[in-house]
């Protein structure tokens, strides 16, 4: 096999063939070793600290879908010891979708990495590292999976539930990048802690690099994927920088394994400017209206500049970032090809209330939808496509300014709220559970009502957190939109429901002894493990049959002063 490289970043050419996948992959990485400095790789100066109070170890990198490997030989999980002294992990194990137990005497040195691989020898030779163990059994699923780190008592110290869906980095789903724990202070279970590796194939066993190439300032900003003539599919790029960026030789593609369209030489995007490419006279390939991934690959092909993975699209409606360059994508109210994006599309139906952690148990979970308009909306075959699993039965209708509750246990909820709920405004049972820590809820509807079981277009979505409202995490309150016409993607527009007229008191009749008392009774202190309210009554202190102090408060609070939070 021979290879030639244009060091101006315009092309990489391979000639001949080899029967060794190791040679093919190794050669690719050897070329990347030369190419990455071209992008001015730099050490990530973010201090790697613990992601959990349970352990100083972190899961620092996960390669779940290697590129250009016909098997899963390139899968690996990387651990990092954040402490300045070694950590003995003998008998610890990785569990979840893979399984591996660390042998006796295994020590991860201070501020050092250890890689556990599906094929350790393959990883050693391919990346030229020695700190590799394995093999682990089973495989890391491409569609999303779980990695846990357990100690020798089998307690779970770390847990990562990664996904191939938004908002997880699309570049890790087939484009060859790994997932790296870029912001451990969010916690390893939070998607915001993770990003795609700087380069294709990741960097197992070593510190992660960041790319300072000017092209990294460019993002996919808007696209139109569901068209009929005269409309044409398009992809819009946006330069987030305040200086011009040359994107000559970069690639657009809807296939992570193939760089399909090379952007012509001389293509420069001005400061905060746009570049627009149409399917008919530019990139050539059709965007799938049913959903797929689109990537922008660097001119030297060593890393993905930006990638998005989108769901089914509404006909003639574009999706994009708002404002330009913002992190998330959503449907836009109007197409704005080549100019600043319009405001987001506003759906009549919104997720209005979420009971994700009821104090009485998971059977009381529910999600409430609200119709913001005056006309009725037929919701036949609408469904939740993320978070929970439920499809609305045919004939389901929300009246104008009306509500619909989707229950985890509809029989239980109807019995609990007989005055407010009935079979017309409460449906269920949904599959799955709402996460107590927060998760993404997505409501979709069929793009074509004649095809009710496919191509669900996102109508509304919320990624809630357990920190969005007081009393919502097993405190008795649900999470409610303070105004149903506000942007429900923003935490500031949510609050815990006011349950002051609905709650009931819990009677605590408590008797105990006071030993070794030397002085007269003075303050009575009552403490709660969290925020709480107390009503105090019927206090009695005795020594044997002698009553030392008694107050039933029938005469009011005379003689008392109250102090508290």
XYZ file of C-alpha atoms in Angstrom:
565
model
C 0.000 0.000 0.000
C 1.178 3.532 -0.757
C -0.203 6.879 0.306
C 0.310 10.444 -0.724
C -0.569 13.514 1.321
C -1.074 17.064 0.144
C 0.215 19.005 3.143
C -1.795 22.054 2.075
C -4.747 20.095 3.363
C -6.445 19.542 0.021
C -6.320 15.773 -0.310
C -5.251 12.387 1.003
C -4.888 9.580 -1.504
C -4.453 5.840 -0.914
C -3.336 3.391 -3.584
C -3.261 -0.376 -3.567
C -4.733 -2.718 -0.973
C -3.763 -4.700 2.066
C -5.211 -7.754 3.728
C -4.395 -6.345 7.154
C -6.984 -4.097 8.747
C -4.346 -3.276 11.327
C -2.046 -1.931 8.626
C -4.851 0.104 7.056
C -5.915 1.644 10.340
C -2.350 2.127 11.512
C -1.431 3.952 8.314
C -4.437 6.223 8.668
C -3.379 7.141 12.182
C 0.198 7.689 11.103
C -1.082 10.215 8.584
C -3.229 11.856 11.232
C -0.168 12.207 13.434
C 1.297 14.402 10.726
C -1.920 16.224 9.990
C -3.110 17.155 13.479
C -0.216 19.564 14.156
C -1.337 21.247 10.930
C -4.496 22.141 12.884
C -2.374 23.430 15.760
C -3.313 20.882 18.405
C -2.936 22.158 21.960
C -3.236 20.578 25.370
C -6.620 21.005 27.005
C -5.858 23.300 29.923
C -9.065 22.487 31.770
C -8.077 20.801 35.035
C -9.258 17.210 35.139
C -11.014 16.807 38.482
C -13.426 14.241 39.912
C -16.890 13.985 38.375
C -18.357 12.410 41.504
C -17.867 12.519 45.255
C -17.813 8.731 45.215
C -14.361 8.311 43.695
C -11.332 10.220 42.384
C -11.500 8.124 39.216
C -13.320 9.416 36.142
C -14.457 7.814 32.904
C -12.564 10.228 30.683
C -13.155 8.840 27.166
C -15.479 6.370 25.419
C -15.059 5.115 21.856
C -18.354 3.387 21.128
C -18.468 3.592 17.320
C -15.034 3.560 15.663
C -14.768 4.692 12.067
C -13.502 2.592 9.142
C -13.316 -0.601 11.192
C -15.496 -3.456 10.038
C -15.684 -4.942 13.553
C -15.754 -3.344 16.992
C -12.001 -3.880 17.552
C -11.481 -0.149 18.071
C -13.862 0.198 21.039
C -12.357 1.365 24.315
C -13.118 3.021 27.648
C -10.506 5.272 29.240
C -10.185 5.922 32.984
C -8.196 8.728 34.610
C -6.982 9.013 38.207
C -7.452 12.652 39.274
C -5.501 12.267 42.534
C -1.769 12.957 43.035
C -1.170 9.386 44.235
C -1.887 5.952 42.846
C -5.236 4.171 43.170
C -5.419 0.384 43.630
C -8.368 -0.832 41.541
C -7.866 -4.550 42.150
C -11.241 -6.284 41.951
C -12.988 -3.204 40.558
C -14.947 -3.755 37.364
C -16.608 -2.108 34.409
C -20.221 -3.150 33.932
C -23.322 -2.125 32.003
C -23.165 -3.039 28.323
C -19.600 -4.308 28.740
C -17.939 -6.264 31.523
C -14.340 -6.315 32.723
C -12.812 -7.041 36.146
C -9.428 -5.521 37.023
C -6.844 -8.071 38.087
C -5.212 -8.144 41.508
C -2.381 -5.635 41.700
C -3.843 -3.211 39.167
C -2.868 0.332 40.163
C -3.684 3.465 38.173
C -0.802 5.838 38.817
C -1.216 9.416 39.979
C -2.749 11.719 37.339
C -2.551 8.900 34.811
C -4.762 7.124 32.283
C -5.709 3.468 31.884
C -7.489 2.162 28.788
C -9.725 -0.921 28.768
C -10.286 -2.175 25.221
C -12.310 -4.703 23.278
C -9.063 -5.758 21.581
C -6.118 -4.555 23.722
C -3.384 -5.597 21.297
C -5.111 -3.837 18.426
C -5.280 -0.607 20.464
C -1.639 -0.914 21.606
C -0.298 -1.264 18.090
C -2.673 1.195 16.467
C -2.154 4.060 18.904
C 1.360 3.167 20.089
C 0.422 3.097 23.791
C 1.097 0.510 26.498
C -1.359 1.425 29.266
C -4.084 -0.816 27.856
C -5.944 -3.707 29.520
C -8.704 -6.056 28.431
C -10.435 -7.522 26.599
C -13.828 -6.532 27.943
C -16.729 -8.786 27.068
C -19.692 -7.758 24.902
C -19.667 -4.462 22.990
C -20.550 -0.789 23.338
C -23.867 -0.329 21.465
C -23.894 2.171 18.587
C -27.358 3.408 19.473
C -26.512 4.319 23.053
C -25.497 2.363 26.104
C -24.317 2.329 29.694
C -20.848 2.198 31.230
C -20.508 1.772 34.997
C -17.453 1.642 37.250
C -17.891 -0.525 40.366
C -15.566 -0.979 43.331
C -14.606 -4.345 44.810
C -17.769 -4.298 46.956
C -19.690 -3.940 43.665
C -21.002 -0.474 44.558
C -21.554 1.772 41.524
C -19.064 4.655 41.663
C -19.620 6.123 38.191
C -22.365 5.704 35.600
C -22.506 7.069 32.052
C -25.595 6.572 29.898
C -24.472 7.833 26.510
C -26.648 8.162 23.423
C -26.316 8.639 19.678
C -29.162 11.178 19.741
C -29.146 14.923 20.300
C -27.839 16.552 22.460
C -24.988 14.007 22.529
C -22.182 14.883 20.044
C -23.099 13.667 16.556
C -19.416 13.407 15.556
C -19.058 10.388 17.870
C -21.810 8.484 16.050
C -19.956 6.993 13.099
C -17.738 9.917 12.094
C -14.885 8.373 14.079
C -14.609 10.682 17.060
C -14.794 9.450 20.634
C -16.699 10.941 23.553
C -14.442 12.836 25.984
C -15.323 14.126 29.448
C -14.523 17.760 28.716
C -16.313 19.262 31.749
C -16.208 16.758 34.624
C -17.658 19.262 37.103
C -21.086 18.693 35.493
C -20.873 15.033 36.537
C -20.322 12.071 34.267
C -24.070 11.453 34.012
C -24.762 14.871 32.470
C -24.610 15.211 28.676
C -23.191 18.734 29.087
C -20.011 17.191 30.471
C -19.250 15.397 27.200
C -17.917 16.540 23.835
C -16.457 14.898 20.758
C -12.708 14.268 20.719
C -10.538 16.821 18.935
C -9.479 14.363 16.235
C -10.935 11.352 14.474
C -10.042 8.092 16.294
C -9.762 9.862 19.682
C -6.708 9.901 21.931
C -6.781 6.893 24.272
C -4.184 6.744 27.022
C -3.113 10.376 26.678
C -4.458 13.826 27.469
C -7.029 15.214 25.069
C -6.049 17.942 22.657
C -8.039 20.935 21.510
C -7.894 22.270 17.973
C -7.216 25.955 17.407
C -7.621 25.910 13.638
C -9.698 28.904 12.510
C -12.079 26.543 10.698
C -13.426 25.323 14.057
C -15.317 28.623 14.318
C -17.643 27.502 11.505
C -20.886 25.675 12.320
C -23.774 24.172 10.398
C -26.345 26.883 11.103
C -29.482 26.030 9.101
C -30.709 23.348 6.725
C -33.799 22.472 4.709
C -34.346 18.742 4.195
C -38.009 18.196 3.241
C -38.734 19.804 -0.108
C -40.742 19.506 -3.301
C -40.067 21.629 -6.410
C -39.503 24.492 -6.646
C -37.971 24.292 -3.169
C -34.470 22.782 -2.985
C -32.546 21.269 -0.059
C -29.843 23.524 1.326
C -27.157 23.687 4.028
C -26.074 27.003 5.526
C -22.772 27.518 7.345
C -22.107 30.351 9.798
C -18.790 31.817 10.919
C -19.025 32.509 14.652
C -15.692 34.377 14.639
C -15.049 38.082 14.159
C -12.428 37.372 11.482
C -12.781 35.745 8.056
C -12.355 31.956 7.772
C -11.166 30.096 4.675
C -13.104 26.825 4.306
C -11.568 25.798 0.966
C -11.304 22.031 0.730
C -13.621 21.264 3.643
C -16.226 18.578 3.058
C -19.995 18.333 3.470
C -21.503 14.881 3.763
C -24.543 12.956 4.957
C -22.486 9.760 5.302
C -19.995 9.596 8.215
C -17.863 7.111 6.288
C -17.625 9.167 3.072
C -16.637 12.793 2.482
C -18.992 13.536 -0.411
C -18.761 17.211 -1.393
C -15.523 19.181 -1.395
C -16.072 22.913 -0.893
C -14.361 24.782 -3.771
C -11.053 26.574 -3.368
C -11.368 30.265 -2.564
C -14.443 29.843 -0.369
C -14.127 32.335 2.475
C -16.782 33.215 5.077
C -16.563 36.749 6.410
C -16.811 37.710 10.085
C -20.191 36.562 11.459
C -21.030 35.704 7.871
C -22.764 32.891 6.011
C -22.017 30.398 3.242
C -24.955 28.723 1.490
C -24.896 25.452 -0.466
C -27.833 24.089 -2.447
C -28.398 20.468 -3.354
C -28.948 21.221 -7.040
C -25.790 23.154 -7.870
C -23.489 22.401 -4.925
C -23.371 19.349 -2.680
C -25.488 17.097 -4.905
C -26.779 14.573 -2.355
C -30.375 14.691 -1.102
C -31.002 15.343 2.578
C -33.256 12.647 4.026
C -36.545 14.201 5.219
C -36.932 11.251 7.599
C -33.796 12.222 9.489
C -30.062 11.559 9.232
C -26.661 13.057 10.114
C -24.831 15.869 8.308
C -21.194 16.696 8.927
C -18.678 19.379 7.997
C -15.201 17.829 7.815
C -11.908 19.725 7.948
C -9.951 20.128 4.725
C -7.216 17.758 5.989
C -9.930 15.201 6.922
C -8.444 14.674 10.385
C -11.451 15.917 12.354
C -15.107 16.859 12.040
C -15.588 20.622 12.402
C -19.310 20.298 13.118
C -21.947 17.603 12.872
C -25.676 17.424 13.494
C -28.091 14.517 13.700
C -31.629 15.620 12.940
C -35.022 13.836 13.209
C -37.834 13.792 10.630
C -38.482 17.254 9.198
C -41.704 19.123 8.494
C -42.358 19.859 4.835
C -40.919 23.216 3.659
C -39.795 24.132 7.202
C -36.102 24.656 7.882
C -34.278 23.911 11.124
C -31.479 25.952 12.582
C -29.776 27.607 15.505
C -31.297 30.630 17.201
C -29.621 32.967 17.587
C -27.051 32.180 14.885
C -24.385 29.839 16.214
C -26.350 28.838 19.347
C -25.824 25.280 20.654
C -29.195 23.720 19.812
C -31.268 23.151 16.668
C -35.005 23.654 16.321
C -37.581 24.308 13.621
C -37.608 27.938 12.507
C -40.653 30.118 11.915
C -39.443 30.982 8.400
C -36.660 29.964 6.010
C -33.699 32.351 6.138
C -31.133 30.817 3.775
C -27.950 32.877 3.744
C -29.041 35.360 6.424
C -29.680 35.548 10.169
C -32.046 32.859 11.367
C -35.649 33.632 12.204
C -37.186 33.016 15.608
C -38.094 29.411 16.474
C -41.305 27.811 15.257
C -44.052 28.018 17.898
C -46.240 24.955 18.323
C -49.846 25.178 19.504
C -49.235 22.198 21.795
C -46.605 22.544 24.533
C -45.307 20.428 27.383
C -46.735 22.425 30.297
C -46.247 20.343 33.452
C -43.999 17.423 34.456
C -44.462 15.321 37.592
C -41.153 13.495 37.396
C -40.455 12.635 41.047
C -43.693 12.262 43.023
C -43.353 11.866 46.763
C -45.861 9.011 46.597
C -43.981 6.869 44.053
C -43.519 6.492 40.312
C -47.143 5.462 39.618
C -48.096 9.111 40.153
C -45.822 10.373 37.368
C -47.420 12.316 34.532
C -46.782 14.814 31.740
C -49.347 17.518 30.974
C -49.811 19.099 27.536
C -51.540 22.428 26.911
C -53.178 23.840 23.787
C -52.215 27.511 23.570
C -54.733 28.297 20.833
C -58.531 28.577 20.803
C -59.139 25.834 18.252
C -59.121 22.088 18.978
C -56.142 19.967 17.890
C -56.459 16.344 16.781
C -53.555 14.453 18.358
C -54.253 11.025 16.901
C -51.008 9.022 16.673
C -48.836 11.753 18.179
C -46.188 10.235 20.393
C -43.305 10.895 22.736
C -40.137 9.967 20.874
C -37.701 10.548 23.735
C -37.882 10.367 27.526
C -41.032 8.236 27.760
C -42.786 5.989 25.254
C -46.438 6.616 24.443
C -48.560 7.045 21.307
C -51.854 8.957 21.537
C -54.844 6.764 20.651
C -56.835 7.617 17.513
C -59.444 10.264 18.274
C -57.415 12.012 20.980
C -58.284 15.727 20.891
C -57.214 18.719 22.994
C -59.776 21.483 23.012
C -58.811 25.134 22.664
C -56.930 26.319 25.777
C -57.395 22.788 27.109
C -55.155 20.219 28.777
C -54.236 16.585 28.222
C -52.497 14.515 30.895
C -50.407 11.476 29.934
C -50.091 9.210 32.954
C -47.687 6.437 33.842
C -50.617 4.705 35.574
C -53.859 6.199 34.290
C -56.112 4.162 36.618
C -54.166 5.363 39.633
C -54.183 9.002 38.514
C -57.924 9.066 37.718
C -58.643 7.756 41.221
C -56.350 10.354 42.812
C -57.785 13.382 40.949
C -61.463 12.493 40.341
C -62.595 16.115 40.091
C -59.997 17.234 37.578
C -59.266 14.188 35.409
C -61.447 11.918 33.329
C -61.107 9.571 30.376
C -61.369 12.529 28.009
C -58.400 14.500 29.323
C -56.184 11.762 30.753
C -54.582 8.937 28.763
C -51.930 6.294 29.427
C -50.136 4.171 30.451
C -46.790 5.368 29.112
C -43.736 3.164 29.018
C -40.545 3.921 30.905
C -40.020 6.340 33.766
C -39.239 10.029 34.054
C -35.719 10.471 35.369
C -35.435 12.008 38.840
C -32.233 13.750 37.716
C -33.695 15.285 34.556
C -33.848 14.231 30.921
C -35.050 15.197 27.465
C -38.758 14.902 26.646
C -39.708 15.093 22.962
C -43.244 15.189 21.579
C -43.658 14.394 17.891
C -46.406 13.952 15.332
C -46.517 11.933 12.089
C -45.346 13.962 9.111
C -48.043 12.181 7.064
C -51.228 11.224 8.921
C -51.689 8.434 6.354
C -48.409 6.944 7.617
C -49.049 7.217 11.364
C -46.181 5.008 12.523
C -43.204 6.671 10.856
C -41.359 9.986 10.430
C -42.347 11.788 13.625
C -41.709 15.512 13.365
C -40.714 17.173 16.636
C -43.512 19.440 17.879
C -42.130 20.377 21.294
C -39.233 19.356 23.502
C -37.976 20.089 27.008
C -34.736 18.998 28.658
C -35.621 19.485 32.311
C -33.407 19.269 35.389
C -34.105 18.385 39.012
C -32.801 21.842 39.936
C -35.462 23.763 37.994
C -38.056 24.024 40.758
C -38.355 23.884 44.544
C -40.088 20.844 46.032
C -40.165 19.015 42.669
C -37.661 16.261 43.550
C -39.798 14.137 45.876
C -41.025 17.229 47.647
C -44.649 16.954 46.529
C -44.639 19.518 43.701
C -44.681 19.064 39.957
C -42.613 21.165 37.548
C -44.840 23.771 35.865
C -44.433 26.414 33.203
C -45.052 29.762 34.876
C -46.507 31.013 31.571
C -47.538 28.481 28.887
C -46.644 31.008 26.165
C -43.049 31.350 27.337
C -40.076 29.412 25.925
C -40.275 26.079 27.724
C -36.674 25.200 26.855
C -35.429 27.733 29.427
C -35.125 26.870 33.121
C -36.169 30.356 34.223
C -39.677 29.763 32.845
C -40.333 26.759 35.109
C -41.131 26.527 38.825
C -42.429 24.040 41.350
C -46.220 23.907 41.587
C -47.893 25.648 44.527
C -49.316 22.837 46.663
C -50.209 24.858 49.771
C -53.933 24.206 49.269
C -53.495 20.548 48.342
C -51.009 19.136 50.820
C -51.906 17.268 53.980
C -50.131 17.161 57.320
C -48.216 14.089 58.462
C -48.741 13.321 62.156
C -45.590 12.471 64.077
C -46.283 11.286 67.644
C -42.861 11.007 69.227
C -41.686 10.021 72.715
C -38.080 9.931 73.909
C -35.975 10.436 77.027
C -33.804 13.405 78.032
C -30.777 12.175 79.993
C -28.344 14.093 82.228
C -30.214 17.381 82.076
C -28.619 20.010 84.346
C -30.547 23.174 83.641
C -34.074 24.360 83.169
C -35.745 23.646 79.872
C -35.020 26.422 77.403
C -35.367 26.288 73.599
C -37.032 23.436 71.781
C -35.270 22.816 68.454
C -36.882 20.823 65.652
C -34.834 20.025 62.572
C -35.761 18.740 59.112
C -33.385 16.909 56.786
C -34.460 19.347 54.070
C -36.857 22.262 53.653
C -39.978 21.579 55.722
C -42.819 23.164 57.667
C -43.925 22.032 61.130
C -46.990 22.445 63.324
C -46.076 21.779 66.971
C -48.677 20.718 69.535
C -49.089 18.796 72.814
C -45.669 19.122 74.417
C -45.205 17.149 77.655
C -42.071 16.713 79.763
C -42.202 14.420 82.797
C -39.955 12.864 85.391
C -41.684 9.643 86.281
C -45.221 10.673 87.094
C -44.216 14.279 87.781
C -45.137 16.734 85.014
C -42.283 19.191 84.554
C -43.771 21.084 81.631
C -46.914 20.837 79.534
C -48.434 22.986 76.815
C -51.264 22.066 74.461
C -51.325 25.609 73.007
C -55.072 25.885 73.541
C -54.434 29.344 75.001
C -52.308 30.379 72.029
C -48.584 30.958 71.904
C -48.188 33.140 74.980
C -44.739 32.761 76.489
C -43.226 31.440 73.277
C -41.117 33.105 70.618
C -40.499 31.427 67.285
C -37.308 31.494 65.315
C -36.570 29.535 62.144
C -35.785 29.518 58.471
